[in-house]
Amino acid sequence: MAGSSPSPSSAGGSKGSPRIPARRRVRLAAALAVAGGLAGAAAATPSFAAYGNDDGAAAERHDAAFTSPFTGLPAQRNPVLAVKIDNHKDARPQTALEDADIVGVEKVEGGLGRVFAVYSSHYPETLGPVRSAREYNVEQMRMFQRPALAYSGARAAVVEKIKKSPLYGVSHDDHPDAYERGGDNEPPHNLYGHPDKILEKAPKASKADDIGFRFGAEPSGGTPTDEETVDYGSARTTFNWSAKEGRWLVSFDGDPAKGTSGKRLGGKTVIIQKTEMPPDSSGKTPYIETVGSGEATVLRDGKAFTTKWERESATSDTTYTLSNGKRMPFDRGQVWLVYQER
């Protein structure tokens, strides 16, 4: 499909969305039907359904419907798919960020920003534009144990590191049949991935499990906040509280962020995690340290809460703790995680 100008997809229905061939829609429907059947078969067995205890207590096992540990909402317990998403101005609007459980914003070389999106509760028909991985993504994504990681290109040393890691690296270079060029953007900002095909390459990808998030009622305290911005030098991400929508609306470089579906992007909870970003082995790209500890600002319900984040190892959860020692409860819904250099 390279060189073509696809029409809008049936999923997004907006200009700029790559067309999805009918055969892939059928495959995705079949895959979701199988997932639904597996979820139904598992309903008689215990599942984790109590992520969200404000005191951080262990999740209770019972027979109720599965609750996503990423959003605090009812969901199927599907494999985890993490995708590196382009956030260059020429790559916008992105496709299907609004469908992700978690959306992350990262600093890359030149003070620019990139996005990663984590899908598990459900998968869109297509997503992107997909871009390259970075060295820190290996350690970062291990919080999901063994997820599928979709990306397009990387330095040779990074590719080797991904291949030696437990992650299922599903790159465009190795698996071009899982991707296609399309939409209105020019290369390299026009590569889109198909979750059904990507997950076929990761047959034993880890399913959604606790990564440290807790969900519950708004805690006491917090500072009333209407706006918060993280500035990387050449890229800015701003969150504005919308009482009408009950969520934080996102802007990139001063422009309201929307998907190809036309939907405004935003999350119920925003984590601004302050950490070190020394150069990686290339000497050019920041290595975002996600193991360690530091301060994090959590935004929810129009307020900002000062917390401490802590992650002991690559396979450990990341916890967010209030000054009173209790775990910070997030609002239920999509979570945005932004790394800020301290």
Coordinates of C-alpha atoms in Angstrom, one line a residue:
M1 CA 0.0 0.0 0.0
A2 CA 3.0 2.3 -0.1
G3 CA 2.5 5.4 -2.1
S4 CA -1.3 5.2 -2.0
S5 CA -3.7 7.6 -0.4
P6 CA -6.0 5.4 1.6
S7 CA -9.5 6.5 2.5
P8 CA -10.6 6.9 6.1
S9 CA -11.0 3.7 8.1
S10 CA -14.3 2.4 9.2
A11 CA -13.0 2.6 12.8
G12 CA -11.9 6.3 12.9
G13 CA -14.1 7.7 10.2
S14 CA -12.0 10.8 9.9
K15 CA -9.7 12.2 7.2
G16 CA -6.2 11.0 7.5
S17 CA -6.9 7.5 9.0
P18 CA -5.4 4.8 6.9
R19 CA -7.8 2.4 5.2
I20 CA -8.0 -1.0 6.7
P21 CA -8.4 -3.9 4.2
A22 CA -11.5 -6.0 4.8
R23 CA -9.5 -9.2 5.3
R24 CA -7.7 -7.5 8.3
R25 CA -11.0 -6.4 9.8
V26 CA -12.2 -10.0 9.6
R27 CA -9.0 -11.3 11.2
L28 CA -9.3 -8.7 14.0
A29 CA -12.9 -9.6 14.6
A30 CA -12.0 -13.2 14.8
A31 CA -9.2 -12.5 17.2
L32 CA -11.4 -10.5 19.5
A33 CA -14.1 -13.2 19.4
V34 CA -11.5 -15.7 20.5
A35 CA -10.4 -13.3 23.3
G36 CA -14.0 -12.9 24.3
G37 CA -14.4 -16.7 24.4
L38 CA -11.3 -17.1 26.5
A39 CA -12.5 -14.4 28.9
G40 CA -15.8 -16.1 29.2
A41 CA -14.2 -19.5 29.9
A42 CA -12.1 -17.8 32.5
A43 CA -15.0 -16.2 34.2
A44 CA -15.5 -19.2 36.4
T45 CA -12.0 -18.9 37.8
P46 CA -10.7 -16.3 40.2
S47 CA -9.4 -13.1 38.7
F48 CA -7.9 -9.9 40.1
A49 CA -10.7 -7.4 40.4
A50 CA -9.8 -5.1 43.3
Y51 CA -7.0 -2.9 42.0
G52 CA -7.8 0.4 43.6
N53 CA -7.6 -0.2 47.3
D54 CA -6.6 3.3 48.6
D55 CA -4.4 1.7 51.2
G56 CA -2.4 -0.3 48.7
A57 CA -3.6 -3.6 50.0
A58 CA -3.1 -6.7 47.8
A59 CA -5.8 -7.1 45.2
E60 CA -8.5 -9.6 46.3
R61 CA -9.2 -12.7 44.3
H62 CA -12.9 -13.3 43.5
D63 CA -15.2 -14.2 40.7
A64 CA -16.4 -10.8 39.7
A65 CA -15.5 -9.4 36.2
F66 CA -11.9 -8.5 35.6
T67 CA -10.9 -4.9 36.4
S68 CA -8.1 -3.4 34.4
P69 CA -5.0 -2.6 36.6
F70 CA -4.2 0.1 34.1
T71 CA -7.5 2.1 34.1
G72 CA -9.5 0.7 37.1
L73 CA -12.4 0.0 34.7
P74 CA -14.0 -3.3 33.8
A75 CA -12.1 -5.0 31.0
Q76 CA -11.1 -8.3 29.5
R77 CA -7.7 -9.5 30.6
N78 CA -5.9 -9.3 27.3
P79 CA -2.2 -9.4 26.3
V80 CA -0.3 -6.1 26.7
L81 CA 0.7 -4.2 23.5
A82 CA 3.0 -1.2 23.9
V83 CA 3.6 0.9 20.8
K84 CA 6.0 3.7 20.1
I85 CA 4.0 6.6 18.6
D86 CA 5.3 9.5 16.6
N87 CA 4.6 13.0 18.0
H88 CA 6.4 15.2 15.5
K89 CA 4.2 18.0 14.3
D90 CA 4.1 16.4 10.9
A91 CA 2.8 13.1 12.4
R92 CA -0.3 14.7 14.0
P93 CA -3.1 13.9 14.4
Q94 CA -2.4 10.4 15.7
T95 CA -4.6 7.4 15.3
A96 CA -6.2 5.6 18.3
L97 CA -4.4 7.2 21.2
E98 CA -7.8 7.7 22.7
D99 CA -8.2 3.9 22.8
A100 CA -5.1 3.2 24.9
D101 CA -5.2 2.4 28.6
I102 CA -2.0 4.4 29.2
V103 CA -0.4 7.1 27.1
G104 CA 3.1 8.2 27.9
V105 CA 5.2 11.2 26.9
E106 CA 9.0 10.9 26.7
K107 CA 11.8 13.3 25.9
V108 CA 14.1 12.3 23.0
E109 CA 17.1 13.9 21.3
G110 CA 16.9 17.6 20.4
G111 CA 14.4 18.3 23.1
L112 CA 11.6 16.8 21.2
G113 CA 8.9 14.5 22.5
R114 CA 7.7 11.0 21.6
V115 CA 4.7 9.1 22.8
F116 CA 4.2 5.5 23.8
A117 CA 0.7 3.9 24.1
V118 CA -0.3 0.8 26.0
Y119 CA -3.3 -1.3 24.9
S120 CA -4.9 -4.2 26.6
S121 CA -8.5 -3.5 27.6
H122 CA -9.3 -3.4 23.9
Y123 CA -7.5 -3.0 20.6
P124 CA -8.2 -0.5 17.8
E125 CA -8.2 -1.7 14.1
T126 CA -5.1 0.4 13.4
L127 CA -2.8 2.8 15.3
G128 CA 0.1 5.1 14.8
P129 CA 2.1 6.6 13.3
V130 CA 4.6 4.1 14.6
R131 CA 8.2 5.3 15.1
S132 CA 11.5 4.1 16.5
A133 CA 12.4 2.6 19.9
R134 CA 15.0 3.9 22.4
E135 CA 17.5 2.2 24.7
Y136 CA 15.5 3.0 27.9
N137 CA 12.3 1.4 26.5
V138 CA 13.7 -2.1 27.4
E139 CA 13.9 -1.4 31.1
Q140 CA 10.8 0.8 31.1
M141 CA 8.6 -1.8 29.4
R142 CA 9.6 -4.6 31.7
M143 CA 7.1 -3.2 34.2
F144 CA 4.6 -5.0 32.0
Q145 CA 6.8 -8.2 32.3
R146 CA 6.8 -9.5 28.7
P147 CA 4.7 -7.3 26.5
A148 CA 4.6 -7.0 22.8
L149 CA 6.6 -3.8 21.8
A150 CA 5.7 -2.4 18.4
Y151 CA 8.2 0.0 16.8
S152 CA 9.8 1.1 13.5
G153 CA 13.6 1.2 13.5
A154 CA 16.2 1.8 16.1
R155 CA 20.0 2.0 16.4
A156 CA 21.6 -1.4 15.9
A157 CA 22.6 -1.5 19.6
V158 CA 19.0 -0.9 20.7
V159 CA 17.6 -3.5 18.3
E160 CA 20.1 -6.0 19.7
K161 CA 19.2 -5.1 23.3
I162 CA 15.5 -5.6 22.5
K163 CA 16.1 -9.0 20.9
K164 CA 18.1 -10.1 24.0
S165 CA 15.4 -8.9 26.4
P166 CA 12.3 -10.8 27.4
L167 CA 10.2 -8.3 25.4
Y168 CA 8.5 -9.4 22.2
G169 CA 10.0 -6.8 19.9
V170 CA 7.8 -6.6 16.8
S171 CA 9.5 -4.1 14.5
H172 CA 8.5 -2.9 11.0
D173 CA 11.9 -4.0 9.7
D174 CA 11.3 -7.7 10.8
H175 CA 7.6 -7.9 10.4
P176 CA 6.5 -5.5 7.6
D177 CA 3.2 -7.5 7.1
A178 CA 2.0 -6.1 10.5
Y179 CA 2.2 -2.5 9.2
E180 CA 1.2 -0.4 6.3
R181 CA 1.8 3.1 4.9
G182 CA -1.2 5.3 4.6
G183 CA -3.0 8.5 5.6
D184 CA -2.2 12.1 4.6
N185 CA 1.3 12.4 6.3
E186 CA 4.6 12.1 4.4
P187 CA 7.1 9.4 5.3
P188 CA 8.4 8.7 7.8
H189 CA 5.3 9.9 9.6
N190 CA 2.8 7.6 7.9
L191 CA 3.4 4.1 9.2
Y192 CA 0.5 2.4 10.9
G193 CA 0.3 -0.9 12.8
H194 CA -2.4 -3.5 13.0
P195 CA -2.7 -4.9 16.6
D196 CA -4.1 -8.2 15.3
K197 CA -1.1 -8.9 13.2
I198 CA 1.4 -7.5 15.8
L199 CA 0.0 -9.7 18.5
E200 CA 0.3 -12.8 16.2
K201 CA 4.0 -12.3 16.4
A202 CA 3.9 -12.3 20.2
P203 CA 2.0 -15.5 21.1
K204 CA 2.9 -15.5 24.8
A205 CA 2.8 -11.8 25.5
S206 CA 2.0 -11.1 29.2
K207 CA -1.5 -10.2 30.1
A208 CA -2.5 -7.1 32.0
D209 CA -1.4 -7.3 35.6
D210 CA -0.7 -5.0 38.5
I211 CA 2.0 -2.4 37.8
G212 CA 1.5 -0.3 40.9
F213 CA -1.5 1.9 40.0
R214 CA -4.3 2.2 42.6
F215 CA -7.7 3.6 41.8
G216 CA -10.3 5.1 44.2
A217 CA -11.9 8.2 45.6
E218 CA -10.2 11.5 45.5
P219 CA -8.0 11.9 48.6
S220 CA -8.0 14.9 50.9
G221 CA -5.5 17.7 50.2
G222 CA -4.3 18.6 46.8
T223 CA -3.8 22.0 45.3
P224 CA -6.5 23.4 42.9
T225 CA -4.9 23.4 39.5
D226 CA -6.2 24.4 36.1
E227 CA -3.1 23.9 33.9
E228 CA 0.2 22.1 34.0
T229 CA 2.9 22.0 31.3
V230 CA 6.0 19.9 30.8
D231 CA 8.6 21.6 28.5
Y232 CA 11.3 19.6 26.8
G233 CA 12.8 22.6 25.0
S234 CA 11.6 21.8 21.5
A235 CA 8.3 20.3 22.6
R236 CA 5.6 21.2 25.1
T237 CA 2.8 19.1 26.6
T238 CA 0.1 20.9 28.4
F239 CA -2.8 19.6 30.4
N240 CA -5.9 21.8 31.1
W241 CA -8.6 20.7 33.5
S242 CA -12.1 20.5 32.0
A243 CA -14.7 20.4 34.7
K244 CA -17.3 19.8 32.0
E245 CA -15.6 16.7 30.7
G246 CA -14.2 15.7 34.1
R247 CA -10.7 15.1 32.6
W248 CA -7.4 16.7 31.6
L249 CA -7.4 17.9 28.0
V250 CA -4.1 17.6 26.2
S251 CA -2.3 20.1 24.0
F252 CA 0.9 19.5 22.1
D253 CA 3.0 22.7 21.4
G254 CA 0.1 24.9 22.2
D255 CA -2.4 23.2 19.9
P256 CA -5.3 21.1 21.2
A257 CA -4.4 17.4 20.6
K258 CA -7.0 15.4 18.7
G259 CA -7.0 12.0 17.1
T260 CA -7.8 11.2 13.5
S261 CA -11.2 10.3 14.8
G262 CA -11.7 14.0 15.7
K263 CA -11.8 13.2 19.4
R264 CA -10.0 15.5 21.8
L265 CA -7.2 13.7 23.7
G266 CA -7.1 13.7 27.4
G267 CA -7.0 11.6 30.6
K268 CA -8.7 11.2 33.9
T269 CA -5.3 11.1 35.7
V270 CA -2.0 12.6 34.8
I271 CA 1.3 11.6 36.3
I272 CA 4.3 13.9 35.9
Q273 CA 7.2 11.8 37.0
K274 CA 10.4 13.6 37.7
T275 CA 13.6 11.6 37.0
E276 CA 17.1 11.7 35.8
M277 CA 17.8 11.7 32.0
P278 CA 21.5 11.2 31.4
P279 CA 22.7 10.4 27.8
D280 CA 22.3 6.8 26.7
S281 CA 25.1 4.8 25.1
S282 CA 24.9 6.9 21.9
G283 CA 25.6 10.0 23.8
K284 CA 22.8 11.8 22.0
T285 CA 19.5 10.5 23.3
P286 CA 18.3 10.9 26.9
Y287 CA 18.1 7.7 28.9
I288 CA 15.0 8.1 31.0
E289 CA 15.6 6.4 34.4
T290 CA 12.4 4.6 35.4
V291 CA 14.0 2.5 38.2
G292 CA 14.7 4.5 41.3
S293 CA 12.6 7.1 43.2
G294 CA 11.7 10.7 43.1
E295 CA 8.9 13.2 43.2
A296 CA 5.8 12.9 41.0
T297 CA 2.9 15.3 40.6
V298 CA -0.4 13.5 40.1
L299 CA -3.3 15.5 38.6
R300 CA -6.9 14.4 39.1
D301 CA -10.2 16.1 39.6
G302 CA -8.8 19.6 39.0
K303 CA -6.1 19.3 41.7
A304 CA -2.4 18.5 41.9
F305 CA -1.1 16.0 44.5
T306 CA 2.6 15.8 45.4
T307 CA 3.7 12.2 45.7
K308 CA 6.8 10.0 45.8
W309 CA 7.3 7.5 43.0
E310 CA 9.4 4.4 43.6
R311 CA 10.4 1.4 41.5
E312 CA 13.0 -1.0 42.9
S313 CA 13.9 -3.0 39.7
A314 CA 12.9 -3.4 36.1
T315 CA 10.3 -6.0 37.0
S316 CA 9.0 -4.1 40.0
D317 CA 5.8 -2.1 40.2
T318 CA 6.0 1.7 40.3
T319 CA 4.3 3.0 43.4
Y320 CA 3.0 6.5 44.0
T321 CA 2.7 7.5 47.7
L322 CA 1.3 10.5 49.4
S323 CA 3.1 12.3 52.3
N324 CA 0.9 10.4 54.8
G325 CA 2.3 7.1 53.6
K326 CA -0.9 6.0 51.7
R327 CA -0.9 5.1 48.1
M328 CA -2.2 7.8 45.8
P329 CA -5.5 6.7 44.3
F330 CA -6.0 7.6 40.6
D331 CA -9.3 8.4 39.0
R332 CA -10.7 5.5 36.9
G333 CA -10.0 5.9 33.2
Q334 CA -7.2 6.6 30.8
V335 CA -3.9 7.5 32.5
W336 CA -1.2 9.8 31.0
L337 CA 2.3 9.4 32.2
V338 CA 4.8 12.2 31.4
Y339 CA 8.5 12.0 32.3
Q340 CA 10.1 15.3 33.4
E341 CA 13.8 15.9 33.8
R342 CA 14.7 16.9 37.3

